[in-house]
Amino acid sequence: MKILVCISSVPDTTSKINFTADKSAFDKNGIQWVINPLDEFALTKAIKLQESQGATVTVVNVGDAGTEAVIRKALAIGANDAIRVNTEAKDSFSVAKEIAKVAQDGGYELILMGKESIDYNGGAVPGMVAQLLNFPFVNASVGLEVNGSEATAVREIEGGKETISVKLPAVVAGQKGLVDEKDLIIPNMRGIMSARTKALVVVEPSNSEVKVEAVSFDSVAPRAAVKLVSADNLDELVRLLHEEAKVI
């Protein structure tokens, strides 16, 4: 079985987010980049299928050369090889089209990815990829088993969980729970060394169509100073909530 795992490079959650002086772009200076955590759940699941079923695992990333450190980490975790589509990820549609092209050309039977990236949280790419390929799609999966040409996925719904069976090829977007957090793979020295010799193929984008353009960026407004109210001064607390916070 051939598995394609889609990974995105995102800022570490401890990074301080800034924008350029004219607020036209994200300032990448000083940012620590990591594999999108939800994609890492998908990658770990793929490695488990690699171990149990002899699957081959390819990771794909749409990004410039700056994402290669993150791709090498995915290889160190256990992916067999990698593909980087040499273009900046500008919107969900253009990224989905590039992923779908790679998936189609490679004849992959299972496409795995996180349900969204933690930077933009758009959640649009997985469904777009499935639509472009005309593959069955399961979103927000917290469990996945593959038996021959059929995959059984579990996803969370309001009030419970839903189990869905689909024929391969299929697209499955995972989230926390797809594998246990304790099972996430930390690359060891052997994995890091082997990643240096694994194939990382760079391909040019198949199209340049972008449907969304960022006009400007703004930081979140700083929090107002905290006002402490004595526990026995309920009248003042009510006044502040009514007149200043305007929540009652």
PDB file of C-alpha atoms in Angstrom:
ATOM      1  CA  MET A   1       0.000   0.000   0.000  1.00  0.00           C
ATOM      2  CA  LYS A   2       1.237   3.472  -0.882  1.00  0.00           C
ATOM      3  CA  ILE A   3       0.461   6.204   1.635  1.00  0.00           C
ATOM      4  CA  LEU A   4       0.879   9.932   1.030  1.00  0.00           C
ATOM      5  CA  VAL A   5       1.098  12.086   4.159  1.00  0.00           C
ATOM      6  CA  CYS A   6       0.615  15.818   3.664  1.00  0.00           C
ATOM      7  CA  ILE A   7       2.561  17.979   6.110  1.00  0.00           C
ATOM      8  CA  SER A   8       2.718  21.715   6.573  1.00  0.00           C
ATOM      9  CA  SER A   9       5.414  23.773   8.252  1.00  0.00           C
ATOM     10  CA  VAL A  10       3.976  25.983  10.996  1.00  0.00           C
ATOM     11  CA  PRO A  11       5.409  28.290  13.686  1.00  0.00           C
ATOM     12  CA  ASP A  12       6.060  26.655  17.034  1.00  0.00           C
ATOM     13  CA  THR A  13       3.315  27.648  19.457  1.00  0.00           C
ATOM     14  CA  THR A  14       5.878  29.397  21.674  1.00  0.00           C
ATOM     15  CA  SER A  15       6.983  31.714  18.848  1.00  0.00           C
ATOM     16  CA  LYS A  16       6.177  35.393  19.074  1.00  0.00           C
ATOM     17  CA  ILE A  17       4.117  36.388  16.038  1.00  0.00           C
ATOM     18  CA  ASN A  18       4.944  39.669  14.308  1.00  0.00           C
ATOM     19  CA  PHE A  19       4.149  41.271  10.966  1.00  0.00           C
ATOM     20  CA  THR A  20       6.146  43.465   8.622  1.00  0.00           C
ATOM     21  CA  ALA A  21       6.146  47.218   9.184  1.00  0.00           C
ATOM     22  CA  ASP A  22       3.463  47.799   6.545  1.00  0.00           C
ATOM     23  CA  LYS A  23       1.419  44.834   7.892  1.00  0.00           C
ATOM     24  CA  SER A  24       1.384  43.242   4.451  1.00  0.00           C
ATOM     25  CA  ALA A  25       3.044  39.962   5.445  1.00  0.00           C
ATOM     26  CA  PHE A  26       3.977  37.655   8.286  1.00  0.00           C
ATOM     27  CA  ASP A  27       7.476  38.352   9.636  1.00  0.00           C
ATOM     28  CA  LYS A  28       9.368  35.038   9.573  1.00  0.00           C
ATOM     29  CA  ASN A  29      12.465  36.338  11.379  1.00  0.00           C
ATOM     30  CA  GLY A  30      13.280  34.415  14.531  1.00  0.00           C
ATOM     31  CA  ILE A  31      10.500  31.848  14.047  1.00  0.00           C
ATOM     32  CA  GLN A  32      11.023  28.210  15.003  1.00  0.00           C
ATOM     33  CA  TRP A  33       9.238  25.991  12.469  1.00  0.00           C
ATOM     34  CA  VAL A  34       7.725  22.594  13.266  1.00  0.00           C
ATOM     35  CA  ILE A  35       5.558  19.947  11.620  1.00  0.00           C
ATOM     36  CA  ASN A  36       1.922  20.902  12.014  1.00  0.00           C
ATOM     37  CA  PRO A  37       0.927  18.881  15.132  1.00  0.00           C
ATOM     38  CA  LEU A  38      -2.223  17.428  13.559  1.00  0.00           C
ATOM     39  CA  ASP A  39      -0.180  16.319  10.548  1.00  0.00           C
ATOM     40  CA  GLU A  40       2.200  14.628  12.981  1.00  0.00           C
ATOM     41  CA  PHE A  41      -0.661  12.455  14.256  1.00  0.00           C
ATOM     42  CA  ALA A  42      -1.350  11.466  10.627  1.00  0.00           C
ATOM     43  CA  LEU A  43       2.332  10.750   9.995  1.00  0.00           C
ATOM     44  CA  THR A  44       2.605   8.563  13.094  1.00  0.00           C
ATOM     45  CA  LYS A  45      -0.462   6.599  11.983  1.00  0.00           C
ATOM     46  CA  ALA A  46       1.134   6.098   8.568  1.00  0.00           C
ATOM     47  CA  ILE A  47       4.331   4.800  10.185  1.00  0.00           C
ATOM     48  CA  LYS A  48       2.266   2.313  12.210  1.00  0.00           C
ATOM     49  CA  LEU A  49       0.668   1.082   8.968  1.00  0.00           C
ATOM     50  CA  GLN A  50       4.145   0.918   7.467  1.00  0.00           C
ATOM     51  CA  GLU A  51       5.223  -1.380  10.300  1.00  0.00           C
ATOM     52  CA  SER A  52       2.104  -3.564  10.369  1.00  0.00           C
ATOM     53  CA  GLN A  53       1.320  -3.809   6.657  1.00  0.00           C
ATOM     54  CA  GLY A  54       4.555  -3.048   4.862  1.00  0.00           C
ATOM     55  CA  ALA A  55       3.177   0.204   3.464  1.00  0.00           C
ATOM     56  CA  THR A  56       5.460   2.768   1.870  1.00  0.00           C
ATOM     57  CA  VAL A  57       5.088   6.278   3.264  1.00  0.00           C
ATOM     58  CA  THR A  58       5.789   9.431   1.260  1.00  0.00           C
ATOM     59  CA  VAL A  59       5.455  12.898   2.759  1.00  0.00           C
ATOM     60  CA  VAL A  60       4.536  15.882   0.626  1.00  0.00           C
ATOM     61  CA  ASN A  61       4.865  19.546   1.454  1.00  0.00           C
ATOM     62  CA  VAL A  62       3.913  22.611  -0.552  1.00  0.00           C
ATOM     63  CA  GLY A  63       6.502  25.240   0.300  1.00  0.00           C
ATOM     64  CA  ASP A  64       9.805  26.887  -0.479  1.00  0.00           C
ATOM     65  CA  ALA A  65      13.261  25.613   0.453  1.00  0.00           C
ATOM     66  CA  GLY A  66      12.799  26.921   3.992  1.00  0.00           C
ATOM     67  CA  THR A  67      10.483  24.001   4.784  1.00  0.00           C
ATOM     68  CA  GLU A  68      13.098  21.323   4.106  1.00  0.00           C
ATOM     69  CA  ALA A  69      14.244  21.086   7.744  1.00  0.00           C
ATOM     70  CA  VAL A  70      10.692  20.138   8.716  1.00  0.00           C
ATOM     71  CA  ILE A  71      10.521  17.634   5.834  1.00  0.00           C
ATOM     72  CA  ARG A  72      13.781  16.042   6.994  1.00  0.00           C
ATOM     73  CA  LYS A  73      12.278  15.623  10.459  1.00  0.00           C
ATOM     74  CA  ALA A  74       9.356  13.740   8.882  1.00  0.00           C
ATOM     75  CA  LEU A  75      11.890  11.496   7.149  1.00  0.00           C
ATOM     76  CA  ALA A  76      13.691  10.979  10.458  1.00  0.00           C
ATOM     77  CA  ILE A  77      10.396   9.935  12.047  1.00  0.00           C
ATOM     78  CA  GLY A  78      10.190   7.131   9.495  1.00  0.00           C
ATOM     79  CA  ALA A  79       8.796   8.220   6.129  1.00  0.00           C
ATOM     80  CA  ASN A  80      10.442   6.473   3.179  1.00  0.00           C
ATOM     81  CA  ASP A  81      10.816   9.529   0.948  1.00  0.00           C
ATOM     82  CA  ALA A  82       9.516  13.044   0.437  1.00  0.00           C
ATOM     83  CA  ILE A  83       8.268  15.433  -2.212  1.00  0.00           C
ATOM     84  CA  ARG A  84       8.403  19.214  -1.955  1.00  0.00           C
ATOM     85  CA  VAL A  85       6.314  21.261  -4.365  1.00  0.00           C
ATOM     86  CA  ASN A  86       8.466  24.319  -4.919  1.00  0.00           C
ATOM     87  CA  THR A  87       6.015  27.146  -4.318  1.00  0.00           C
ATOM     88  CA  GLU A  88       4.887  29.228  -1.394  1.00  0.00           C
ATOM     89  CA  ALA A  89       1.639  28.036   0.179  1.00  0.00           C
ATOM     90  CA  LYS A  90      -0.623  31.009  -0.482  1.00  0.00           C
ATOM     91  CA  ASP A  91      -4.159  29.684  -0.110  1.00  0.00           C
ATOM     92  CA  SER A  92      -6.030  26.433   0.508  1.00  0.00           C
ATOM     93  CA  PHE A  93      -7.095  25.925  -3.100  1.00  0.00           C
ATOM     94  CA  SER A  94      -3.640  26.223  -4.649  1.00  0.00           C
ATOM     95  CA  VAL A  95      -2.168  23.914  -1.989  1.00  0.00           C
ATOM     96  CA  ALA A  96      -4.942  21.349  -2.514  1.00  0.00           C
ATOM     97  CA  LYS A  97      -4.405  21.369  -6.284  1.00  0.00           C
ATOM     98  CA  GLU A  98      -0.695  20.679  -5.874  1.00  0.00           C
ATOM     99  CA  ILE A  99      -1.315  17.857  -3.388  1.00  0.00           C
ATOM    100  CA  ALA A 100      -3.977  16.320  -5.639  1.00  0.00           C
ATOM    101  CA  LYS A 101      -1.563  16.396  -8.594  1.00  0.00           C
ATOM    102  CA  VAL A 102       1.144  14.609  -6.581  1.00  0.00           C
ATOM    103  CA  ALA A 103      -1.383  12.057  -5.305  1.00  0.00           C
ATOM    104  CA  GLN A 104      -2.710  11.382  -8.778  1.00  0.00           C
ATOM    105  CA  ASP A 105       0.711  11.052 -10.385  1.00  0.00           C
ATOM    106  CA  GLY A 106       1.966   8.736  -7.636  1.00  0.00           C
ATOM    107  CA  GLY A 107      -1.039   6.417  -7.514  1.00  0.00           C
ATOM    108  CA  TYR A 108      -1.363   6.599  -3.727  1.00  0.00           C
ATOM    109  CA  GLU A 109      -4.069   4.508  -2.098  1.00  0.00           C
ATOM    110  CA  LEU A 110      -4.380   6.461   1.146  1.00  0.00           C
ATOM    111  CA  ILE A 111      -3.861  10.194   1.640  1.00  0.00           C
ATOM    112  CA  LEU A 112      -3.469  11.239   5.271  1.00  0.00           C
ATOM    113  CA  MET A 113      -3.198  14.721   6.762  1.00  0.00           C
ATOM    114  CA  GLY A 114      -4.300  16.753   9.755  1.00  0.00           C
ATOM    115  CA  LYS A 115      -7.794  18.225   9.609  1.00  0.00           C
ATOM    116  CA  GLU A 116      -6.285  21.737   9.686  1.00  0.00           C
ATOM    117  CA  SER A 117      -3.024  23.579  10.303  1.00  0.00           C
ATOM    118  CA  ILE A 118      -2.581  25.407  13.596  1.00  0.00           C
ATOM    119  CA  ASP A 119      -1.498  28.674  11.972  1.00  0.00           C
ATOM    120  CA  TYR A 120      -4.479  29.576   9.770  1.00  0.00           C
ATOM    121  CA  ASN A 121      -6.933  26.915  11.013  1.00  0.00           C
ATOM    122  CA  GLY A 122      -8.749  26.970   7.675  1.00  0.00           C
ATOM    123  CA  GLY A 123      -9.574  23.267   7.595  1.00  0.00           C
ATOM    124  CA  ALA A 124     -10.305  23.463   3.868  1.00  0.00           C
ATOM    125  CA  VAL A 125      -7.415  21.566   2.246  1.00  0.00           C
ATOM    126  CA  PRO A 126      -8.422  17.946   3.087  1.00  0.00           C
ATOM    127  CA  GLY A 127     -11.918  18.250   1.628  1.00  0.00           C
ATOM    128  CA  MET A 128     -10.630  20.080  -1.436  1.00  0.00           C
ATOM    129  CA  VAL A 129      -8.052  17.353  -2.105  1.00  0.00           C
ATOM    130  CA  ALA A 130     -10.729  14.658  -1.836  1.00  0.00           C
ATOM    131  CA  GLN A 131     -13.033  16.573  -4.188  1.00  0.00           C
ATOM    132  CA  LEU A 132     -10.307  17.178  -6.759  1.00  0.00           C
ATOM    133  CA  LEU A 133      -9.418  13.471  -6.743  1.00  0.00           C
ATOM    134  CA  ASN A 134     -13.047  12.319  -6.440  1.00  0.00           C
ATOM    135  CA  PHE A 135     -12.007  10.122  -3.479  1.00  0.00           C
ATOM    136  CA  PRO A 136     -14.088   9.218  -0.400  1.00  0.00           C
ATOM    137  CA  PHE A 137     -13.317  11.585   2.485  1.00  0.00           C
ATOM    138  CA  VAL A 138     -13.412  11.201   6.266  1.00  0.00           C
ATOM    139  CA  ASN A 139     -12.733  14.315   8.341  1.00  0.00           C
ATOM    140  CA  ALA A 140     -11.624  14.740  11.964  1.00  0.00           C
ATOM    141  CA  SER A 141     -10.722  11.070  12.334  1.00  0.00           C
ATOM    142  CA  VAL A 142      -9.713   9.761  15.771  1.00  0.00           C
ATOM    143  CA  GLY A 143      -9.222   6.153  14.680  1.00  0.00           C
ATOM    144  CA  LEU A 144      -8.234   4.335  11.502  1.00  0.00           C
ATOM    145  CA  GLU A 145      -7.755   0.715  10.491  1.00  0.00           C
ATOM    146  CA  VAL A 146      -6.975  -0.590   7.009  1.00  0.00           C
ATOM    147  CA  ASN A 147      -7.939  -4.058   5.822  1.00  0.00           C
ATOM    148  CA  GLY A 148      -7.082  -4.796   2.215  1.00  0.00           C
ATOM    149  CA  SER A 149      -8.894  -2.334  -0.043  1.00  0.00           C
ATOM    150  CA  GLU A 150     -11.112  -0.958   2.724  1.00  0.00           C
ATOM    151  CA  ALA A 151     -10.450   1.555   5.492  1.00  0.00           C
ATOM    152  CA  THR A 152     -12.517   1.909   8.652  1.00  0.00           C
ATOM    153  CA  ALA A 153     -12.310   5.320  10.284  1.00  0.00           C
ATOM    154  CA  VAL A 154     -13.763   6.655  13.510  1.00  0.00           C
ATOM    155  CA  ARG A 155     -14.612  10.303  13.905  1.00  0.00           C
ATOM    156  CA  GLU A 156     -16.051  12.352  16.725  1.00  0.00           C
ATOM    157  CA  ILE A 157     -19.554  13.752  16.346  1.00  0.00           C
ATOM    158  CA  GLU A 158     -21.754  15.641  18.770  1.00  0.00           C
ATOM    159  CA  GLY A 159     -22.624  13.277  21.592  1.00  0.00           C
ATOM    160  CA  GLY A 160     -20.513  10.341  20.464  1.00  0.00           C
ATOM    161  CA  LYS A 161     -18.425   8.748  17.746  1.00  0.00           C
ATOM    162  CA  GLU A 162     -19.220   7.584  14.230  1.00  0.00           C
ATOM    163  CA  THR A 163     -17.563   4.646  12.451  1.00  0.00           C
ATOM    164  CA  ILE A 164     -17.300   4.886   8.669  1.00  0.00           C
ATOM    165  CA  SER A 165     -16.039   2.351   6.132  1.00  0.00           C
ATOM    166  CA  VAL A 166     -14.691   3.561   2.784  1.00  0.00           C
ATOM    167  CA  LYS A 167     -13.099   1.913  -0.218  1.00  0.00           C
ATOM    168  CA  LEU A 168      -9.556   2.869  -1.051  1.00  0.00           C
ATOM    169  CA  PRO A 169      -8.230   5.125  -2.466  1.00  0.00           C
ATOM    170  CA  ALA A 170      -9.457   7.639   0.106  1.00  0.00           C
ATOM    171  CA  VAL A 171      -8.538  10.823   1.937  1.00  0.00           C
ATOM    172  CA  VAL A 172      -8.556  10.799   5.746  1.00  0.00           C
ATOM    173  CA  ALA A 173      -7.978  13.943   7.796  1.00  0.00           C
ATOM    174  CA  GLY A 174      -6.955  13.211  11.366  1.00  0.00           C
ATOM    175  CA  GLN A 175      -6.875  15.012  14.650  1.00  0.00           C
ATOM    176  CA  LYS A 176      -5.662  14.422  18.192  1.00  0.00           C
ATOM    177  CA  GLY A 177      -6.654  10.864  19.051  1.00  0.00           C
ATOM    178  CA  LEU A 178      -5.800   9.314  15.695  1.00  0.00           C
ATOM    179  CA  VAL A 179      -2.896   7.882  17.673  1.00  0.00           C
ATOM    180  CA  ASP A 180      -2.135   8.270  21.369  1.00  0.00           C
ATOM    181  CA  GLU A 181       0.085  11.225  22.180  1.00  0.00           C
ATOM    182  CA  LYS A 182       2.503   8.867  23.918  1.00  0.00           C
ATOM    183  CA  ASP A 183       2.986   7.076  20.577  1.00  0.00           C
ATOM    184  CA  LEU A 184       4.166  10.174  18.706  1.00  0.00           C
ATOM    185  CA  ILE A 185       7.647   9.396  17.418  1.00  0.00           C
ATOM    186  CA  ILE A 186      10.644  11.435  18.522  1.00  0.00           C
ATOM    187  CA  PRO A 187      13.449  10.971  15.976  1.00  0.00           C
ATOM    188  CA  ASN A 188      16.474   9.157  17.357  1.00  0.00           C
ATOM    189  CA  MET A 189      20.044   9.503  16.109  1.00  0.00           C
ATOM    190  CA  ARG A 190      19.659   6.583  13.719  1.00  0.00           C
ATOM    191  CA  GLY A 191      16.541   8.142  12.199  1.00  0.00           C
ATOM    192  CA  ILE A 192      18.217  11.547  11.882  1.00  0.00           C
ATOM    193  CA  MET A 193      21.233  10.039  10.140  1.00  0.00           C
ATOM    194  CA  SER A 194      19.126   7.928   7.765  1.00  0.00           C
ATOM    195  CA  ALA A 195      16.987  10.958   6.870  1.00  0.00           C
ATOM    196  CA  ARG A 196      20.046  12.544   5.257  1.00  0.00           C
ATOM    197  CA  THR A 197      20.207   9.813   2.640  1.00  0.00           C
ATOM    198  CA  LYS A 198      16.485   9.474   1.905  1.00  0.00           C
ATOM    199  CA  ALA A 199      15.158  10.944  -1.330  1.00  0.00           C
ATOM    200  CA  LEU A 200      13.674  14.443  -1.173  1.00  0.00           C
ATOM    201  CA  VAL A 201      12.365  15.233  -4.646  1.00  0.00           C
ATOM    202  CA  VAL A 202      11.612  18.849  -5.538  1.00  0.00           C
ATOM    203  CA  VAL A 203       8.947  19.371  -8.208  1.00  0.00           C
ATOM    204  CA  GLU A 204       7.739  22.582  -9.767  1.00  0.00           C
ATOM    205  CA  PRO A 205       4.109  23.632  -9.227  1.00  0.00           C
ATOM    206  CA  SER A 206       1.560  22.525 -11.784  1.00  0.00           C
ATOM    207  CA  ASN A 207      -0.354  25.803 -11.735  1.00  0.00           C
ATOM    208  CA  SER A 208      -0.198  29.295 -10.274  1.00  0.00           C
ATOM    209  CA  GLU A 209      -3.904  29.875  -9.678  1.00  0.00           C
ATOM    210  CA  VAL A 210      -4.523  31.565  -6.320  1.00  0.00           C
ATOM    211  CA  LYS A 211      -8.042  32.502  -5.256  1.00  0.00           C
ATOM    212  CA  VAL A 212      -7.307  34.309  -1.972  1.00  0.00           C
ATOM    213  CA  GLU A 213      -5.050  37.292  -1.370  1.00  0.00           C
ATOM    214  CA  ALA A 214      -4.137  38.598   2.091  1.00  0.00           C
ATOM    215  CA  VAL A 215      -4.642  42.365   2.157  1.00  0.00           C
ATOM    216  CA  SER A 216      -3.204  43.110   5.592  1.00  0.00           C
ATOM    217  CA  PHE A 217      -2.490  41.559   8.976  1.00  0.00           C
ATOM    218  CA  ASP A 218      -3.185  42.885  12.464  1.00  0.00           C
ATOM    219  CA  SER A 219      -2.060  41.623  15.831  1.00  0.00           C
ATOM    220  CA  VAL A 220      -4.604  40.818  18.494  1.00  0.00           C
ATOM    221  CA  ALA A 221      -5.339  43.850  20.653  1.00  0.00           C
ATOM    222  CA  PRO A 222      -3.432  43.724  23.952  1.00  0.00           C
ATOM    223  CA  ARG A 223      -5.452  42.777  26.997  1.00  0.00           C
ATOM    224  CA  ALA A 224      -6.666  45.614  29.184  1.00  0.00           C
ATOM    225  CA  ALA A 225      -5.294  45.959  32.692  1.00  0.00           C
ATOM    226  CA  VAL A 226      -6.928  43.718  35.275  1.00  0.00           C
ATOM    227  CA  LYS A 227      -9.068  45.343  37.953  1.00  0.00           C
ATOM    228  CA  LEU A 228      -9.289  43.549  41.273  1.00  0.00           C
ATOM    229  CA  VAL A 229     -12.510  43.864  43.231  1.00  0.00           C
ATOM    230  CA  SER A 230     -12.837  42.912  46.859  1.00  0.00           C
ATOM    231  CA  ALA A 231     -14.881  39.775  47.412  1.00  0.00           C
ATOM    232  CA  ASP A 232     -17.270  41.664  49.687  1.00  0.00           C
ATOM    233  CA  ASN A 233     -17.816  44.566  47.257  1.00  0.00           C
ATOM    234  CA  LEU A 234     -20.432  43.019  44.966  1.00  0.00           C
ATOM    235  CA  ASP A 235     -21.988  46.369  44.083  1.00  0.00           C
ATOM    236  CA  GLU A 236     -18.724  47.561  42.550  1.00  0.00           C
ATOM    237  CA  LEU A 237     -18.307  44.277  40.657  1.00  0.00           C
ATOM    238  CA  VAL A 238     -21.797  44.585  39.186  1.00  0.00           C
ATOM    239  CA  ARG A 239     -21.158  48.218  38.237  1.00  0.00           C
ATOM    240  CA  LEU A 240     -17.920  47.347  36.428  1.00  0.00           C
ATOM    241  CA  LEU A 241     -19.522  44.465  34.558  1.00  0.00           C
ATOM    242  CA  HIS A 242     -22.434  46.673  33.514  1.00  0.00           C
ATOM    243  CA  GLU A 243     -20.762  50.021  32.759  1.00  0.00           C
ATOM    244  CA  GLU A 244     -17.260  49.075  31.636  1.00  0.00           C
ATOM    245  CA  ALA A 245     -17.258  45.459  30.474  1.00  0.00           C
ATOM    246  CA  LYS A 246     -20.860  45.799  29.251  1.00  0.00           C
ATOM    247  CA  VAL A 247     -21.540  42.102  29.679  1.00  0.00           C
ATOM    248  CA  ILE A 248     -24.646  42.515  31.818  1.00  0.00           C
TER     249      ILE A 248
END
